[in-house]
Amino acid sequence: MAGGKLSARQKMINLMYLVFIAMMAMNMSKEVLSAFGLMEAKFADSNVATTDRNEALLADLETKGEEKPEEFALPAQNAKLVSTISDKFYKYIETLKVDLLKDGEYSLDSKTGKLPFESMDKTDILDEKWFTGDRLTKAGDAVMAEVAKYKKEIKDVLGTDVKYKKANETFDKLFDTSDVTNNEGDNKGWLDYHFQGFPAIASYTKLTAIQNDVKVTEANMFNLFLGNTLTEAVSLKKYQAIVLADKSAFFAGEKFQGKVVLGKYANVTPTKLSVQGNEIDLSEAIDSLGAAKLDFNVGNVGEHQIDGKFTFLEDGKPLEIDIVGNYVVVPRPNSATISADKMNVVYRGVANPMTISFAGVPDNKVNASGSGLSKGSGVGKYIMNAGSGKEVTINVTATLDDGSKASDQKTFRIKDIPAPTGTMAGQSGLVKLPKRNVEIGTVGAKLDDFVFDLPISVTSFKIKVPGQPTVSVVGTKMNGQAKASIKRARKGDNITIFDIKAKITGNAKYRLKNVSPVIVEVTN
């Protein structure tokens, strides 16, 4: 429009167009300013009405505190604190509004009693007072400090009482002064985002809205202290079905027993948590849902109880909630069960050690019986002393958690201890020794490749030297007659030691089979 040579008529048309646009902008601004003014008036009226209601609620609390001190003395005291804190902050915001009008030279209309909304379009009043460059002035910092002080004082009244948790969350949202991201994606401070660059009437209205938030907070607190905020707590929409099993493990074929209840997670941090007699570090144990994670060593195989306590702060007093539960420990599958079906053998004459258990059942609920079976030392340990016969059956009965019985049995073959092998000077079979070694040597007996390391004692034996009569000897050493016979042996003669009698040390009653003889070839 401004380029080139224009006629006088065209210039006039262009000028009228610019004036028309300016008039439209002016009219729009007045409408917007008037809208802010109407909003401010609504907030102001609401503040007056809420103040009256809050005074009635506070008076009700004070009366209840006198009539029922054990129930309402503390809530009434807290309500007075909230009233004092709120009134002080409300009046501080009022001083900001008064200063805004004074600095902008605005005053109430003498006829209507209203502010001149349409003329309150200045944006530099608070901009120059609260902001400088990209930071706040001392006056701006003071405003943020007062807001922070108010928030801290209110939250100090609520404390960590579990009943006030929801109120704490609502209050935090209402007075959230964290940075805000605008439509352009820029991160701006709370005071900057809400007040910088706005007309005076908009800032004035926002300050009245903050006063309204103070009054709403006051009303919420008073109702909370009176116990008038039960709707959310009892709404079934907040609950879920929770399965509570009577125990945490069941055997195959066993009936599931437990119950289903309606409940919900209480995302409330306790002041103390103890499990199995040990206090738990709350910073590590509580997750985002308020659930406490358990981490402790389980006991031996069988059913065990879990006991502990949650401690919360409610009505200024510790509230303890018992933790009761149970769990079942089953054997860790760290080995395979491998057996040779034809090798289920116990030996007569020795104490056969056995381990007997029932999967998932503690030792004190397992009973094993059988001929010659007795309880040993240790969990699941038994001793089998087999008697006469060729077989012995061991019966095992377990008592399960529900009181029912489970049984099993196994049959073992009974075998005698194999015949020992005779020895001379520790050697067996055909032995080559000098005559002198035979004279001073010791006659013994051993069990070759036997599963038990049994101590065997020789009690007597016989010795036969070629051309000499047989000599009987008691004990393990050659007597005089046997030595004399050995001296007559010649090189190459085979001296036979036979009919060796032996017994198991500590078990003389058991009769070992005949000990095999030893043949000694004389080497000199």
Short mmCIF file of C-alpha atoms in Angstrom, two decimals:
data_model
loop_
_atom_site.label_atom_id
_atom_site.label_comp_id
_atom_site.label_asym_id
_atom_site.label_seq_id
_atom_site.Cartn_x
_atom_site.Cartn_y
_atom_site.Cartn_z
CA MET A 1 0.00 0.00 0.00
CA ALA A 2 2.84 2.43 0.72
CA GLY A 3 4.95 1.65 -2.36
CA GLY A 4 4.98 3.70 -5.65
CA LYS A 5 3.14 6.90 -6.56
CA LEU A 6 -0.40 6.96 -5.24
CA SER A 7 -3.23 9.30 -6.06
CA ALA A 8 -4.68 11.52 -3.38
CA ARG A 9 -7.81 9.34 -3.39
CA GLN A 10 -5.84 6.12 -2.89
CA LYS A 11 -3.86 7.67 -0.05
CA MET A 12 -7.11 8.65 1.66
CA ILE A 13 -8.51 5.12 1.24
CA ASN A 14 -5.36 3.60 2.74
CA LEU A 15 -5.44 5.98 5.71
CA MET A 16 -9.09 5.15 6.41
CA TYR A 17 -8.24 1.41 6.28
CA LEU A 18 -5.47 1.82 8.89
CA VAL A 19 -7.78 3.81 11.14
CA PHE A 20 -10.42 1.08 10.80
CA ILE A 21 -7.92 -1.65 11.85
CA ALA A 22 -6.79 0.44 14.83
CA MET A 23 -10.39 0.93 15.93
CA MET A 24 -11.04 -2.81 15.70
CA ALA A 25 -7.96 -3.55 17.79
CA MET A 26 -8.99 -0.96 20.37
CA ASN A 27 -12.50 -2.39 20.62
CA MET A 28 -11.16 -5.93 20.96
CA SER A 29 -8.77 -4.85 23.72
CA LYS A 30 -11.59 -3.21 25.63
CA GLU A 31 -13.67 -6.39 25.40
CA VAL A 32 -10.81 -8.49 26.68
CA LEU A 33 -10.08 -6.06 29.49
CA SER A 34 -13.75 -6.03 30.47
CA ALA A 35 -13.78 -9.84 30.51
CA PHE A 36 -10.86 -9.88 32.95
CA GLY A 37 -12.72 -7.37 35.08
CA LEU A 38 -15.81 -9.55 35.20
CA MET A 39 -13.68 -12.56 36.19
CA GLU A 40 -12.05 -10.54 38.95
CA ALA A 41 -15.44 -9.55 40.31
CA LYS A 42 -16.54 -13.20 40.32
CA PHE A 43 -13.43 -14.25 42.26
CA ALA A 44 -13.89 -11.40 44.72
CA ASP A 45 -17.53 -12.36 45.39
CA SER A 46 -16.50 -16.00 45.80
CA ASN A 47 -13.83 -15.01 48.30
CA VAL A 48 -16.36 -13.17 50.44
CA ALA A 49 -18.77 -16.13 50.42
CA THR A 50 -16.03 -18.66 51.12
CA THR A 51 -14.73 -16.55 53.99
CA ASP A 52 -18.14 -16.69 55.66
CA ARG A 53 -18.36 -20.47 55.22
CA ASN A 54 -14.83 -20.96 56.51
CA GLU A 55 -15.58 -18.94 59.63
CA ALA A 56 -18.59 -21.19 60.30
CA LEU A 57 -16.49 -24.34 59.79
CA LEU A 58 -13.79 -23.03 62.12
CA ALA A 59 -16.36 -22.21 64.78
CA ASP A 60 -17.80 -25.74 64.42
CA LEU A 61 -14.35 -27.24 64.89
CA GLU A 62 -13.66 -25.14 67.97
CA THR A 63 -16.98 -26.27 69.49
CA LYS A 64 -16.26 -29.92 68.73
CA GLY A 65 -12.77 -29.52 70.17
CA GLU A 66 -14.32 -28.46 73.47
CA GLU A 67 -17.06 -31.11 73.45
CA LYS A 68 -14.93 -34.03 72.23
CA PRO A 69 -11.31 -33.10 72.92
CA GLU A 70 -10.00 -36.64 72.44
CA GLU A 71 -11.31 -36.62 68.86
CA PHE A 72 -11.29 -32.95 67.76
CA ALA A 73 -8.82 -31.09 69.98
CA LEU A 74 -5.89 -31.64 67.61
CA PRO A 75 -7.93 -30.97 64.40
CA ALA A 76 -9.28 -27.75 65.94
CA GLN A 77 -5.78 -26.64 66.83
CA ASN A 78 -4.58 -27.39 63.29
CA ALA A 79 -7.55 -25.48 61.85
CA LYS A 80 -6.61 -22.38 63.85
CA LEU A 81 -3.05 -22.61 62.53
CA VAL A 82 -4.29 -22.93 58.94
CA SER A 83 -6.61 -19.95 59.47
CA THR A 84 -3.78 -17.79 60.81
CA ILE A 85 -1.35 -18.78 58.06
CA SER A 86 -3.95 -18.31 55.30
CA ASP A 87 -5.13 -14.94 56.62
CA LYS A 88 -1.56 -13.63 56.71
CA PHE A 89 -0.82 -14.76 53.14
CA TYR A 90 -4.22 -13.50 51.89
CA LYS A 91 -3.48 -10.05 53.29
CA TYR A 92 -0.01 -10.10 51.70
CA ILE A 93 -1.56 -10.73 48.26
CA GLU A 94 -3.97 -7.87 48.99
CA THR A 95 -0.99 -5.52 49.50
CA LEU A 96 0.30 -6.53 46.04
CA LYS A 97 -3.08 -5.63 44.53
CA VAL A 98 -3.15 -2.27 46.35
CA ASP A 99 0.38 -1.45 45.14
CA LEU A 100 -0.59 -2.37 41.58
CA LEU A 101 -3.51 0.07 41.61
CA LYS A 102 -1.41 2.76 43.22
CA ASP A 103 1.49 2.42 40.76
CA GLY A 104 -0.92 2.42 37.82
CA GLU A 105 -2.88 5.35 39.25
CA TYR A 106 -6.13 3.38 39.10
CA SER A 107 -9.03 3.98 41.50
CA LEU A 108 -12.62 2.89 41.97
CA ASP A 109 -15.31 4.66 40.02
CA SER A 110 -17.24 6.88 42.47
CA LYS A 111 -20.54 6.06 40.77
CA THR A 112 -20.29 2.32 40.08
CA GLY A 113 -17.81 1.35 42.80
CA LYS A 114 -15.90 -0.69 40.20
CA LEU A 115 -12.39 -0.51 38.84
CA PRO A 116 -11.83 1.07 35.42
CA PHE A 117 -11.31 -2.30 33.72
CA GLU A 118 -11.19 -1.00 30.17
CA SER A 119 -8.41 1.45 30.95
CA MET A 120 -6.23 -0.95 32.99
CA ASP A 121 -4.11 -1.93 29.99
CA LYS A 122 -0.64 -1.03 31.22
CA THR A 123 1.84 -3.93 31.08
CA ASP A 124 4.91 -2.20 32.46
CA ILE A 125 3.82 -1.86 36.12
CA LEU A 126 4.77 -5.36 37.27
CA ASP A 127 7.22 -5.89 34.40
CA GLU A 128 9.48 -3.16 35.75
CA LYS A 129 8.85 -4.03 39.39
CA TRP A 130 9.30 -7.84 39.34
CA PHE A 131 11.47 -8.61 36.30
CA THR A 132 14.83 -7.51 34.95
CA GLY A 133 16.26 -9.23 31.89
CA ASP A 134 16.00 -12.99 32.31
CA ARG A 135 15.75 -12.96 36.10
CA LEU A 136 13.63 -11.62 38.93
CA THR A 137 14.22 -8.37 40.80
CA LYS A 138 14.47 -8.30 44.59
CA ALA A 139 10.75 -7.52 44.66
CA GLY A 140 10.05 -10.53 42.42
CA ASP A 141 12.19 -12.78 44.62
CA ALA A 142 10.26 -11.50 47.64
CA VAL A 143 6.96 -12.56 46.06
CA MET A 144 8.26 -16.08 45.37
CA ALA A 145 9.66 -16.26 48.92
CA GLU A 146 6.26 -15.41 50.41
CA VAL A 147 4.54 -18.08 48.29
CA ALA A 148 7.15 -20.66 49.34
CA LYS A 149 6.77 -19.64 52.99
CA TYR A 150 3.00 -20.06 52.81
CA LYS A 151 3.33 -23.52 51.22
CA LYS A 152 5.84 -24.67 53.83
CA GLU A 153 3.74 -23.48 56.77
CA ILE A 154 0.60 -25.23 55.49
CA LYS A 155 2.49 -28.48 54.82
CA ASP A 156 4.07 -28.31 58.28
CA VAL A 157 0.56 -28.32 59.75
CA LEU A 158 -0.45 -31.37 57.71
CA GLY A 159 2.81 -33.17 58.46
CA THR A 160 3.11 -36.84 57.52
CA ASP A 161 -0.27 -37.96 58.89
CA VAL A 162 -1.61 -40.60 56.47
CA LYS A 163 -5.11 -39.10 56.62
CA TYR A 164 -3.79 -35.86 55.12
CA LYS A 165 -1.89 -37.40 52.22
CA LYS A 166 -4.55 -36.59 49.60
CA ALA A 167 -4.90 -33.06 50.94
CA ASN A 168 -1.14 -32.62 50.65
CA GLU A 169 -1.24 -33.72 47.00
CA THR A 170 -4.16 -31.39 46.18
CA PHE A 171 -2.43 -28.47 47.88
CA ASP A 172 0.81 -29.13 45.96
CA LYS A 173 -1.05 -29.03 42.64
CA LEU A 174 -2.97 -25.87 43.57
CA PHE A 175 0.21 -23.99 44.49
CA ASP A 176 2.62 -25.55 42.03
CA THR A 177 5.27 -22.88 41.33
CA SER A 178 7.55 -24.99 39.16
CA ASP A 179 8.69 -23.74 35.74
CA VAL A 180 6.15 -23.78 32.88
CA THR A 181 6.68 -24.56 29.20
CA ASN A 182 4.83 -22.09 26.95
CA ASN A 183 3.31 -22.69 23.51
CA GLU A 184 6.64 -21.95 21.82
CA GLY A 185 8.35 -24.64 23.88
CA ASP A 186 10.29 -22.15 26.02
CA ASN A 187 10.78 -22.89 29.70
CA LYS A 188 9.67 -19.96 31.85
CA GLY A 189 9.56 -19.31 35.58
CA TRP A 190 6.18 -19.43 37.31
CA LEU A 191 6.01 -15.70 38.09
CA ASP A 192 7.27 -14.80 34.59
CA TYR A 193 4.74 -17.09 32.87
CA HIS A 194 1.74 -15.76 34.82
CA PHE A 195 2.50 -12.05 35.14
CA GLN A 196 5.11 -10.69 32.72
CA GLY A 197 3.70 -8.80 29.76
CA PHE A 198 0.07 -8.95 30.91
CA PRO A 199 -2.25 -5.92 31.24
CA ALA A 200 -2.73 -4.58 34.75
CA ILE A 201 -6.32 -5.88 34.98
CA ALA A 202 -5.14 -9.41 34.06
CA SER A 203 -2.46 -9.37 36.77
CA TYR A 204 -4.93 -7.93 39.27
CA THR A 205 -7.40 -10.72 38.44
CA LYS A 206 -4.73 -13.39 38.83
CA LEU A 207 -3.82 -12.05 42.27
CA THR A 208 -7.50 -12.25 43.26
CA ALA A 209 -7.53 -15.83 41.91
CA ILE A 210 -4.59 -16.68 44.17
CA GLN A 211 -6.57 -15.30 47.11
CA ASN A 212 -9.42 -17.57 46.01
CA ASP A 213 -7.02 -20.54 46.03
CA VAL A 214 -6.09 -19.63 49.60
CA LYS A 215 -9.74 -19.59 50.65
CA VAL A 216 -10.42 -22.90 48.86
CA THR A 217 -7.40 -24.45 50.58
CA GLU A 218 -8.67 -23.19 53.92
CA ALA A 219 -12.11 -24.71 53.25
CA ASN A 220 -10.59 -28.04 52.17
CA MET A 221 -8.50 -28.22 55.33
CA PHE A 222 -11.40 -27.41 57.63
CA ASN A 223 -13.58 -30.06 55.99
CA LEU A 224 -10.69 -32.51 56.24
CA PHE A 225 -10.30 -31.82 59.96
CA LEU A 226 -14.04 -32.30 60.41
CA GLY A 227 -13.92 -35.64 58.58
CA ASN A 228 -16.13 -34.52 55.69
CA THR A 229 -13.95 -35.91 52.88
CA LEU A 230 -14.97 -39.57 52.72
CA THR A 231 -16.25 -39.89 49.13
CA GLU A 232 -12.98 -40.87 47.49
CA ALA A 233 -11.99 -43.16 50.34
CA VAL A 234 -15.14 -45.29 50.10
CA SER A 235 -15.67 -45.28 46.31
CA LEU A 236 -15.49 -48.85 45.05
CA LYS A 237 -13.95 -47.59 41.80
CA LYS A 238 -10.72 -47.16 43.72
CA TYR A 239 -10.63 -50.80 44.82
CA GLN A 240 -9.48 -54.00 43.14
CA ALA A 241 -9.90 -57.71 43.84
CA ILE A 242 -6.91 -59.13 45.71
CA VAL A 243 -6.35 -62.88 46.10
CA LEU A 244 -5.03 -63.93 49.50
CA ALA A 245 -3.90 -67.57 49.53
CA ASP A 246 -3.71 -69.38 52.86
CA LYS A 247 -0.12 -70.25 51.95
CA SER A 248 2.24 -69.47 49.10
CA ALA A 249 2.77 -73.07 47.87
CA PHE A 250 0.49 -76.08 47.32
CA PHE A 251 1.12 -79.70 46.51
CA ALA A 252 -0.21 -81.28 43.30
CA GLY A 253 -3.73 -82.57 43.87
CA GLU A 254 -4.20 -80.43 46.97
CA LYS A 255 -7.17 -78.02 47.14
CA PHE A 256 -6.42 -74.32 46.82
CA GLN A 257 -7.53 -72.50 49.94
CA GLY A 258 -7.68 -68.75 50.41
CA LYS A 259 -9.96 -65.77 50.00
CA VAL A 260 -10.64 -62.86 47.63
CA VAL A 261 -11.08 -59.39 49.14
CA LEU A 262 -11.61 -55.86 47.87
CA GLY A 263 -8.69 -53.60 48.66
CA LYS A 264 -6.40 -50.94 47.27
CA TYR A 265 -2.80 -49.92 47.52
CA ALA A 266 -2.21 -47.16 50.05
CA ASN A 267 0.57 -45.10 48.51
CA VAL A 268 1.56 -43.83 51.94
CA THR A 269 5.09 -43.96 53.27
CA PRO A 270 5.22 -45.44 56.79
CA THR A 271 7.37 -43.98 59.51
CA LYS A 272 8.72 -47.44 60.40
CA LEU A 273 8.69 -50.99 58.99
CA SER A 274 9.90 -54.16 60.71
CA VAL A 275 9.81 -57.73 59.36
CA GLN A 276 10.89 -60.89 61.19
CA GLY A 277 12.17 -58.75 64.06
CA ASN A 278 14.43 -56.62 61.83
CA GLU A 279 13.83 -52.94 61.02
CA ILE A 280 13.78 -52.24 57.27
CA ASP A 281 15.39 -49.26 55.54
CA LEU A 282 12.35 -47.37 54.17
CA SER A 283 14.35 -45.60 51.46
CA GLU A 284 15.11 -48.97 49.85
CA ALA A 285 11.90 -50.89 50.63
CA ILE A 286 8.94 -48.73 49.49
CA ASP A 287 8.12 -48.64 45.76
CA SER A 288 6.09 -46.12 43.73
CA LEU A 289 2.78 -47.80 44.65
CA GLY A 290 3.49 -47.70 48.36
CA ALA A 291 4.18 -51.45 48.49
CA ALA A 292 6.96 -52.66 50.78
CA LYS A 293 9.43 -55.05 49.21
CA LEU A 294 10.48 -57.97 51.42
CA ASP A 295 13.98 -59.42 51.27
CA PHE A 296 15.07 -61.97 53.88
CA ASN A 297 16.52 -65.48 54.08
CA VAL A 298 13.90 -68.23 54.22
CA GLY A 299 14.02 -71.00 56.80
CA ASN A 300 14.27 -74.76 56.46
CA VAL A 301 11.93 -76.89 54.34
CA GLY A 302 8.32 -76.52 55.46
CA GLU A 303 5.77 -73.82 56.30
CA HIS A 304 6.89 -70.60 57.99
CA GLN A 305 5.19 -67.49 59.33
CA ILE A 306 5.90 -63.90 58.29
CA ASP A 307 5.36 -61.34 61.01
CA GLY A 308 6.10 -57.65 61.22
CA LYS A 309 4.60 -54.21 61.68
CA PHE A 310 3.84 -51.13 59.60
CA THR A 311 3.95 -47.94 61.67
CA PHE A 312 2.20 -44.80 60.37
CA LEU A 313 1.49 -41.41 61.87
CA GLU A 314 -2.24 -40.70 62.24
CA ASP A 315 -3.88 -38.02 64.36
CA GLY A 316 -0.44 -37.19 65.68
CA LYS A 317 0.01 -40.66 67.15
CA PRO A 318 1.84 -43.81 65.93
CA LEU A 319 -0.56 -46.29 64.29
CA GLU A 320 0.72 -49.86 64.10
CA ILE A 321 -0.64 -52.33 61.53
CA ASP A 322 0.41 -55.96 61.94
CA ILE A 323 1.92 -57.85 59.00
CA VAL A 324 0.77 -61.48 59.06
CA GLY A 325 1.48 -64.07 56.37
CA ASN A 326 3.10 -67.40 55.66
CA TYR A 327 5.14 -69.16 53.02
CA VAL A 328 6.27 -72.72 52.26
CA VAL A 329 9.87 -73.69 51.57
CA VAL A 330 10.47 -76.72 49.33
CA PRO A 331 13.84 -78.36 48.67
CA ARG A 332 15.99 -76.60 46.08
CA PRO A 333 16.25 -78.77 42.94
CA ASN A 334 20.05 -78.81 42.90
CA SER A 335 20.53 -82.53 42.25
CA ALA A 336 18.91 -85.31 40.26
CA THR A 337 17.53 -88.49 41.79
CA ILE A 338 19.46 -91.35 40.22
CA SER A 339 19.24 -94.92 41.51
CA ALA A 340 20.31 -98.36 40.33
CA ASP A 341 17.20 -100.48 40.76
CA LYS A 342 19.22 -103.64 41.53
CA MET A 343 21.56 -101.98 44.00
CA ASN A 344 19.16 -101.13 46.81
CA VAL A 345 21.22 -103.02 49.42
CA VAL A 346 21.89 -102.77 53.13
CA TYR A 347 24.52 -104.91 54.91
CA ARG A 348 24.02 -107.00 57.96
CA GLY A 349 26.51 -106.36 60.73
CA VAL A 350 27.11 -102.67 60.06
CA ALA A 351 25.25 -99.42 60.83
CA ASN A 352 23.94 -98.42 57.39
CA PRO A 353 23.48 -94.61 57.26
CA MET A 354 20.37 -93.42 55.40
CA THR A 355 18.83 -90.06 54.46
CA ILE A 356 15.02 -90.03 54.35
CA SER A 357 12.92 -86.99 53.42
CA PHE A 358 9.61 -86.09 51.83
CA ALA A 359 9.67 -83.29 49.22
CA GLY A 360 8.19 -80.08 50.60
CA VAL A 361 7.60 -81.47 54.11
CA PRO A 362 9.72 -80.49 57.12
CA ASP A 363 11.64 -83.22 58.93
CA ASN A 364 9.52 -82.97 62.08
CA LYS A 365 6.45 -83.98 60.05
CA VAL A 366 8.07 -87.02 58.43
CA ASN A 367 7.93 -90.44 60.09
CA ALA A 368 9.97 -93.39 58.80
CA SER A 369 9.77 -96.95 60.12
CA GLY A 370 11.25 -100.33 59.33
CA SER A 371 12.82 -103.32 61.04
CA GLY A 372 16.19 -102.20 62.44
CA LEU A 373 15.65 -98.49 61.49
CA SER A 374 16.35 -95.78 64.06
CA LYS A 375 16.60 -91.96 63.97
CA GLY A 376 20.10 -90.60 63.56
CA SER A 377 21.64 -87.22 64.29
CA GLY A 378 20.68 -84.46 61.85
CA VAL A 379 17.80 -83.55 59.56
CA GLY A 380 16.51 -86.62 57.72
CA LYS A 381 19.30 -88.87 59.05
CA TYR A 382 18.60 -92.50 60.01
CA ILE A 383 20.55 -95.67 60.84
CA MET A 384 19.61 -99.12 59.54
CA ASN A 385 20.88 -102.16 61.42
CA ALA A 386 19.60 -105.00 59.28
CA GLY A 387 18.58 -108.21 61.03
CA SER A 388 17.74 -111.64 59.69
CA GLY A 389 16.02 -112.28 56.38
CA LYS A 390 16.77 -111.30 52.83
CA GLU A 391 14.82 -108.01 52.58
CA VAL A 392 13.70 -105.06 54.69
CA THR A 393 10.99 -102.51 53.80
CA ILE A 394 11.08 -98.89 54.96
CA ASN A 395 7.74 -97.07 55.20
CA VAL A 396 7.61 -93.26 55.17
CA THR A 397 4.58 -91.16 56.16
CA ALA A 398 4.40 -87.37 55.85
CA THR A 399 1.85 -85.06 57.47
CA LEU A 400 0.94 -82.27 55.04
CA ASP A 401 -0.05 -78.71 56.01
CA ASP A 402 -3.76 -79.50 55.75
CA GLY A 403 -3.38 -82.46 58.12
CA SER A 404 -3.66 -85.12 55.42
CA LYS A 405 -1.14 -87.95 55.12
CA ALA A 406 1.10 -88.98 52.26
CA SER A 407 2.93 -92.32 52.28
CA ASP A 408 5.65 -94.14 50.37
CA GLN A 409 7.86 -97.18 50.88
CA LYS A 410 11.00 -98.80 49.53
CA THR A 411 12.42 -102.32 49.86
CA PHE A 412 16.14 -103.06 50.31
CA ARG A 413 17.97 -106.38 49.96
CA ILE A 414 19.96 -107.54 52.96
CA LYS A 415 23.41 -108.91 52.27
CA ASP A 416 26.14 -110.30 54.52
CA ILE A 417 29.55 -108.76 54.74
CA PRO A 418 31.77 -110.48 52.15
CA ALA A 419 34.58 -112.87 53.23
CA PRO A 420 37.71 -111.02 54.32
CA THR A 421 41.12 -111.62 52.73
CA GLY A 422 43.97 -112.79 54.91
CA THR A 423 47.26 -110.82 54.95
CA MET A 424 50.85 -111.33 56.08
CA ALA A 425 52.85 -108.19 56.69
CA GLY A 426 50.08 -106.28 54.92
CA GLN A 427 50.24 -108.45 51.78
CA SER A 428 47.61 -110.91 50.56
CA GLY A 429 47.41 -113.87 48.17
CA LEU A 430 50.81 -115.39 47.17
CA VAL A 431 53.52 -113.53 49.08
CA LYS A 432 57.30 -113.80 48.76
CA LEU A 433 59.14 -113.09 52.01
CA PRO A 434 62.32 -114.10 53.88
CA LYS A 435 61.84 -116.52 56.79
CA ARG A 436 62.76 -113.79 59.28
CA ASN A 437 59.95 -111.52 57.99
CA VAL A 438 57.47 -114.33 58.43
CA GLU A 439 58.63 -114.97 62.00
CA ILE A 440 58.11 -111.33 63.07
CA GLY A 441 55.25 -110.48 60.70
CA THR A 442 51.63 -109.79 61.65
CA VAL A 443 48.73 -111.81 60.37
CA GLY A 444 45.73 -109.64 59.46
CA ALA A 445 42.50 -109.55 57.47
CA LYS A 446 40.86 -106.95 55.21
CA LEU A 447 37.75 -106.39 53.15
CA ASP A 448 38.66 -105.72 49.54
CA ASP A 449 36.50 -103.11 47.72
CA PHE A 450 33.83 -103.01 50.41
CA VAL A 451 31.59 -99.93 50.73
CA PHE A 452 32.33 -99.62 54.46
CA ASP A 453 35.75 -99.15 55.97
CA LEU A 454 35.36 -101.71 58.76
CA PRO A 455 38.13 -102.36 61.29
CA ILE A 456 38.74 -106.15 61.50
CA SER A 457 40.68 -107.84 64.24
CA VAL A 458 42.33 -111.32 63.83
CA THR A 459 41.89 -113.54 66.89
CA SER A 460 43.68 -116.76 65.79
CA PHE A 461 45.10 -118.63 62.81
CA LYS A 462 46.98 -121.82 61.83
CA ILE A 463 50.34 -122.15 60.06
CA LYS A 464 51.65 -125.11 58.04
CA VAL A 465 55.32 -125.41 57.04
CA PRO A 466 56.12 -128.23 54.55
CA GLY A 467 57.36 -131.33 56.44
CA GLN A 468 56.26 -129.83 59.79
CA PRO A 469 53.09 -130.35 61.82
CA THR A 470 50.36 -127.64 61.73
CA VAL A 471 50.69 -125.07 64.51
CA SER A 472 47.72 -123.17 66.00
CA VAL A 473 48.35 -119.58 67.07
CA VAL A 474 46.18 -117.25 69.19
CA GLY A 475 46.41 -113.58 68.27
CA THR A 476 48.17 -112.00 65.29
CA LYS A 477 51.85 -112.78 65.99
CA MET A 478 53.77 -116.07 65.66
CA ASN A 479 54.29 -117.95 68.91
CA GLY A 480 57.44 -119.89 69.77
CA GLN A 481 56.27 -123.15 68.23
CA ALA A 482 55.33 -121.41 64.98
CA LYS A 483 58.70 -119.63 64.82
CA ALA A 484 60.56 -122.93 65.35
CA SER A 485 58.57 -124.51 62.53
CA ILE A 486 59.32 -121.53 60.21
CA LYS A 487 63.07 -121.85 60.87
CA ARG A 488 63.01 -125.36 59.43
CA ALA A 489 61.56 -124.14 56.13
CA ARG A 490 63.84 -124.13 53.11
CA LYS A 491 64.14 -121.66 50.28
CA GLY A 492 61.20 -122.08 47.86
CA ASP A 493 58.91 -123.71 50.45
CA ASN A 494 55.32 -122.41 50.56
CA ILE A 495 54.20 -121.64 54.11
CA THR A 496 50.39 -121.64 54.39
CA ILE A 497 48.57 -119.45 56.93
CA PHE A 498 44.96 -120.58 57.05
CA ASP A 499 41.86 -120.99 59.19
CA ILE A 500 42.22 -117.31 60.11
CA LYS A 501 39.58 -116.28 62.65
CA ALA A 502 38.56 -112.58 62.68
CA LYS A 503 35.83 -110.30 64.03
CA ILE A 504 34.58 -106.76 63.47
CA THR A 505 36.04 -104.43 66.06
CA GLY A 506 33.18 -103.26 68.28
CA ASN A 507 30.78 -105.91 66.99
CA ALA A 508 31.95 -109.30 68.17
CA LYS A 509 28.46 -110.79 67.82
CA TYR A 510 28.51 -110.73 64.03
CA ARG A 511 30.26 -113.81 62.60
CA LEU A 512 32.33 -112.96 59.56
CA LYS A 513 32.71 -115.47 56.78
CA ASN A 514 35.91 -117.55 56.59
CA VAL A 515 39.00 -115.50 55.89
CA SER A 516 40.89 -116.53 52.78
CA PRO A 517 44.39 -118.04 53.49
CA VAL A 518 47.79 -116.47 52.77
CA ILE A 519 50.61 -118.45 51.07
CA VAL A 520 54.16 -117.24 51.71
CA GLU A 521 56.97 -118.39 49.43
CA VAL A 522 60.26 -118.43 51.38
CA THR A 523 62.95 -116.45 49.53
CA ASN A 524 66.01 -117.44 51.66
#
